[in-house]
PDB file of C-alpha atoms in Angstrom:
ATOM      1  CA  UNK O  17      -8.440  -3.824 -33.349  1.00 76.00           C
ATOM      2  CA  UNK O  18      -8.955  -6.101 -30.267  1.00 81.00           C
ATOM      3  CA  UNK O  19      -5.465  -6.506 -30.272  1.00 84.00           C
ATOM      4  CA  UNK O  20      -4.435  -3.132 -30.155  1.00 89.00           C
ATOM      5  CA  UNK O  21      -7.247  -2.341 -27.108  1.00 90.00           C
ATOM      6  CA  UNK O  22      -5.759  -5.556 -25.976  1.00 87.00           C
ATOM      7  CA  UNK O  23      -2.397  -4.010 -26.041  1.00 90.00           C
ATOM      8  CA  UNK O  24      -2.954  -0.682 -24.224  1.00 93.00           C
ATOM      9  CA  UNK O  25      -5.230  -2.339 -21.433  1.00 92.00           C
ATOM     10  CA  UNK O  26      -2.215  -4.885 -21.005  1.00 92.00           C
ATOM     11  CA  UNK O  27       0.817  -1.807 -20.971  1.00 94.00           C
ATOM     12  CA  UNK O  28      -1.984   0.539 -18.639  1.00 95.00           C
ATOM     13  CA  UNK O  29      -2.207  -2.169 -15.914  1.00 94.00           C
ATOM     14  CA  UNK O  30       1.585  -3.050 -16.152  1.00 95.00           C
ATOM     15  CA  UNK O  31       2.641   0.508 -15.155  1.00 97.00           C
ATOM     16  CA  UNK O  32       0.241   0.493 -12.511  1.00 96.00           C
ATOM     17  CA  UNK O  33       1.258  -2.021 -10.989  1.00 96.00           C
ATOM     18  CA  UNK O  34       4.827  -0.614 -11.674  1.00 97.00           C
ATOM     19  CA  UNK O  35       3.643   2.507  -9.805  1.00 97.00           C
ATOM     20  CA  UNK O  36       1.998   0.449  -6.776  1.00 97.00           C
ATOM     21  CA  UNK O  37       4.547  -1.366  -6.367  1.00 97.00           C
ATOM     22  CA  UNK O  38       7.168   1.471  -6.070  1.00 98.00           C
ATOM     23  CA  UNK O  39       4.894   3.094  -3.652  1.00 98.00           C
ATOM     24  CA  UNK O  40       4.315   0.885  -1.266  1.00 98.00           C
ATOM     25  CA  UNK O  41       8.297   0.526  -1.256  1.00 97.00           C
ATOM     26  CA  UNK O  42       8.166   3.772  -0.496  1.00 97.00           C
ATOM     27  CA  UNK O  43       5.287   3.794   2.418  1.00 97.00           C
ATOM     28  CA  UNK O  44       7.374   0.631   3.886  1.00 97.00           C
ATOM     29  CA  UNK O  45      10.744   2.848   4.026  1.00 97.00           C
ATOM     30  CA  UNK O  46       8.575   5.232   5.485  1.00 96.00           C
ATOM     31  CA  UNK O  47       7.401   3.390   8.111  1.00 96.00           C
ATOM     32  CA  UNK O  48      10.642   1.987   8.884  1.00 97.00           C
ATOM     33  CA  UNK O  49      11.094   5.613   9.742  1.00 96.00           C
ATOM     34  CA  UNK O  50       8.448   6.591  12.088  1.00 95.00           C
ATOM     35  CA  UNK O  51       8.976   3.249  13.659  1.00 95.00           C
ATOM     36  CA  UNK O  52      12.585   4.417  14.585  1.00 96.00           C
ATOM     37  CA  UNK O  53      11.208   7.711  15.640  1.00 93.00           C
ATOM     38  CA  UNK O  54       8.640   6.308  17.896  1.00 93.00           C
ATOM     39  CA  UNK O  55      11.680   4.183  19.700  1.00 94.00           C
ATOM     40  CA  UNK O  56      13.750   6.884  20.480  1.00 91.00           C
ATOM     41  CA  UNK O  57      10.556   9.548  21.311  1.00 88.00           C
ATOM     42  CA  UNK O  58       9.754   6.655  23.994  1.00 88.00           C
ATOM     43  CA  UNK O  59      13.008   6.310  25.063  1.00 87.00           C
ATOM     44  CA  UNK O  60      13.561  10.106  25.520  1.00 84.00           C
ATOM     45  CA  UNK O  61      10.054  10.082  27.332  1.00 82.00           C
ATOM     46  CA  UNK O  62      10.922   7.684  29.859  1.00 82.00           C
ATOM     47  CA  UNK O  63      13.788   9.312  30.463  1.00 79.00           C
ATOM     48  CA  UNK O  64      11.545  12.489  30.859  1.00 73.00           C
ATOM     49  CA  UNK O  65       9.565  10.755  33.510  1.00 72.00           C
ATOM     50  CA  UNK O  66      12.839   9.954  35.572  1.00 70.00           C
ATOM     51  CA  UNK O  67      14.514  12.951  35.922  1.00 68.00           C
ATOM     52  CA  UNK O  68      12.744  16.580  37.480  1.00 63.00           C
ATOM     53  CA  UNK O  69      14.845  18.667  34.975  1.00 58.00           C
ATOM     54  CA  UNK O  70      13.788  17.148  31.764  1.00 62.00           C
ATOM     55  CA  UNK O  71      10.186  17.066  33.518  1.00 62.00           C
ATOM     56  CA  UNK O  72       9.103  20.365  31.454  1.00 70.00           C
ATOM     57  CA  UNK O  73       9.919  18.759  27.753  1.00 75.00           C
ATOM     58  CA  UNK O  74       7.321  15.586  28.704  1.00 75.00           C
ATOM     59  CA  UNK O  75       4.570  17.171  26.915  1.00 81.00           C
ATOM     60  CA  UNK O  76       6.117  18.096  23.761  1.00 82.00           C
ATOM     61  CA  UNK O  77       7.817  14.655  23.462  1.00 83.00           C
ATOM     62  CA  UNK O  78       4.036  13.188  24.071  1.00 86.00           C
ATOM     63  CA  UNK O  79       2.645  15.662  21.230  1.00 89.00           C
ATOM     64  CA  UNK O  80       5.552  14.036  19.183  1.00 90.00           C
ATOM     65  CA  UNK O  81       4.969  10.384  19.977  1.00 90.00           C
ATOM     66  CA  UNK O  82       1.145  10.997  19.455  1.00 93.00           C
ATOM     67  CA  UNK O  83       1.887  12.778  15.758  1.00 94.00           C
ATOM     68  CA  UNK O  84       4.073   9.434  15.680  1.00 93.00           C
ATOM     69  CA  UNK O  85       1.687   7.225  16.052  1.00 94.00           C
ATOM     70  CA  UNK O  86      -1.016   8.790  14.120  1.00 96.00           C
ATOM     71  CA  UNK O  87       1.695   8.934  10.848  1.00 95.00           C
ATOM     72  CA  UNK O  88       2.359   4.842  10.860  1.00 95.00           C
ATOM     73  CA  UNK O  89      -1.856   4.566  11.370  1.00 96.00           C
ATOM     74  CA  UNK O  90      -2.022   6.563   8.075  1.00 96.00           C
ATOM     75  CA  UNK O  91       1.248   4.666   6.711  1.00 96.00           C
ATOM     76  CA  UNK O  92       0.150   1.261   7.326  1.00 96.00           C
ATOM     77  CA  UNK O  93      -3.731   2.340   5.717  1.00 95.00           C
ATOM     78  CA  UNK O  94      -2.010   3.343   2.949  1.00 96.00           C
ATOM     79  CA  UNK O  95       0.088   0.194   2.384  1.00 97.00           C
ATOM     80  CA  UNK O  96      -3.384  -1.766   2.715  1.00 96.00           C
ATOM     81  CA  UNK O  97      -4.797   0.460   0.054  1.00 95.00           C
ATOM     82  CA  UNK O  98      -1.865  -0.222  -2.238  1.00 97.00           C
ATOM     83  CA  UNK O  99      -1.303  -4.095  -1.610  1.00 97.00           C
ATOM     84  CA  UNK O 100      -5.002  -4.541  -2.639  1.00 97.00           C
ATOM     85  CA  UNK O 101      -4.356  -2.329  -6.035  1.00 96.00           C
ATOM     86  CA  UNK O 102      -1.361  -4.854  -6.630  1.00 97.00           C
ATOM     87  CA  UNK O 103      -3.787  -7.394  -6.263  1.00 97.00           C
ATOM     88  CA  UNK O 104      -6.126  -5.689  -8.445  1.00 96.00           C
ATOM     89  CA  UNK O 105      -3.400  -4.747 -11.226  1.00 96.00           C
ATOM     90  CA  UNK O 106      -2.345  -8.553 -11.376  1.00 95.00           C
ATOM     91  CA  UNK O 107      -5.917  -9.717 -12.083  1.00 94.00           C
ATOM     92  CA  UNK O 108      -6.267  -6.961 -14.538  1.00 94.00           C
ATOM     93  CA  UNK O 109      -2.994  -7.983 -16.116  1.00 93.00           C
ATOM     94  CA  UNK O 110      -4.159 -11.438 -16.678  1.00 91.00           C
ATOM     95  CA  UNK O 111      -7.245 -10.187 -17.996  1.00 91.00           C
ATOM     96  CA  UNK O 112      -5.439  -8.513 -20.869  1.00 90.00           C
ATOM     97  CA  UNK O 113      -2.782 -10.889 -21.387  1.00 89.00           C
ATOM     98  CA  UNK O 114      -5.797 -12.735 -22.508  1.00 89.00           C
ATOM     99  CA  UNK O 115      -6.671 -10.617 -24.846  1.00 88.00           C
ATOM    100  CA  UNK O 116      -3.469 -10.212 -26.318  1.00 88.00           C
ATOM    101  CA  UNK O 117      -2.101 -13.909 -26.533  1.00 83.00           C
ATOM    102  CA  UNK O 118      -1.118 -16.200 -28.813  1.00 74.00           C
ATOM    103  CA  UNK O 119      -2.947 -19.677 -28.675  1.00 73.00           C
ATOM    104  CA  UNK O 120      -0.040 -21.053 -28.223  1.00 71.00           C
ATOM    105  CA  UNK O 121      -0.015 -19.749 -24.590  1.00 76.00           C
ATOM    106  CA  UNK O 122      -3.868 -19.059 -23.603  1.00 81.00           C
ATOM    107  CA  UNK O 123      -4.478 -18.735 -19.448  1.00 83.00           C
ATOM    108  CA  UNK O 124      -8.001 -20.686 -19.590  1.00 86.00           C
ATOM    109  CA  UNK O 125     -11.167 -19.201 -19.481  1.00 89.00           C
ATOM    110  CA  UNK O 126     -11.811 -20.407 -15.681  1.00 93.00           C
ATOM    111  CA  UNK O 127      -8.219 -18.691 -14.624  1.00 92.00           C
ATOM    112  CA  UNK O 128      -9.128 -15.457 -16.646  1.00 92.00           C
ATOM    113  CA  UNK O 129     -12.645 -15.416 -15.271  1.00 95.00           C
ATOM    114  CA  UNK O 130     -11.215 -15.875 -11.028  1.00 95.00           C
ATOM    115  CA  UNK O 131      -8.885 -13.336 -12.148  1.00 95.00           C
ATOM    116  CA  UNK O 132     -11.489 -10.358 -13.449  1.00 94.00           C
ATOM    117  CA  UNK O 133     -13.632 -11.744 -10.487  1.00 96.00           C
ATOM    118  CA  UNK O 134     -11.055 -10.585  -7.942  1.00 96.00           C
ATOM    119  CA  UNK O 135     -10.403  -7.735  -9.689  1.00 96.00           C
ATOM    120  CA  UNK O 136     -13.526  -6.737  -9.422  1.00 96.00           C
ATOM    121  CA  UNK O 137     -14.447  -7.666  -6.076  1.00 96.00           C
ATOM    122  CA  UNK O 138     -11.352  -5.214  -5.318  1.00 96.00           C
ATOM    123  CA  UNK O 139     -12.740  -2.375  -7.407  1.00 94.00           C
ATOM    124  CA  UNK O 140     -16.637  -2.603  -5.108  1.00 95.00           C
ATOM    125  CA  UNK O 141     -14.887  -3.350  -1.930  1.00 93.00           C
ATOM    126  CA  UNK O 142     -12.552   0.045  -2.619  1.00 92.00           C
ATOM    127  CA  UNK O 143     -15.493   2.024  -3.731  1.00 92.00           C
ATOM    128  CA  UNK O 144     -17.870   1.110  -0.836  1.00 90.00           C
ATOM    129  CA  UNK O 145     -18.262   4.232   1.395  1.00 83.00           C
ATOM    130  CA  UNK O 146     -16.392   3.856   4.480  1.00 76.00           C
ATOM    131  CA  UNK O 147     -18.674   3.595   7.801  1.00 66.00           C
TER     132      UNK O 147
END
């Protein structure tokens, strides 16, 4: 039975970290994006600033730029947010693969112990109420 429970905890954590990992793939794409965005918004703002004509659009390209901006603060947060679940995943991983192994391959006790450590250091430090 402590195989089986073994089993799913091992196959739960390996699709999470599947999942993390094809989200932050994701969030990086998407900041490649904005990034892009934000160059040209600049570059169409200074040209804003040089020429009377284009004077009137300056403050809609700075509403832009500051939407911009804002988007790759909440991009990059959420790429933290997902590195550290990685993290987390691979330290619950090892903890199951533990569980599950043969004793022909056995991580020791010491590795398995660092690795539920971290894991749940992650866990508190995610959990703590943001100040």
């Amino acid at each position: 039975m402590t195989k089986l429970a073994g089993f799913g905890f091992f196959l739960s954590s390996a699709l999470n970290l599947i999942v993390d990992i094809r989200n932050l793939l994701q969030e990086r794409n998407a900041e490649k994006r904005l990034l892009e965005k934000k160059r040209v918004l600049m570059a169409k703002l200074q040209m804003a600033h040089g020429s009377d004509e284009a004077a009137e659009t300056a403050p809609a390209l700075e509403g832009e730029l500051r939407v911009a901006r804002q988007s790759l603060r909440t991009c990059v947060t959420k790429q933290h947010a997902l590195v550290l679940n990685i993290i987390k995943n691979l330290g619950d991983l090892t903890i199951a693969g533990s569980i599950i192994s043969s004793d022909s391959w056995k991580p020791s006790p010491g590795h398995v112990g660092l690795a539920g450590m971290i894991s749940a250091l992650i866990a508190m430090y995610q959990q703590w109420p943001a100040s």
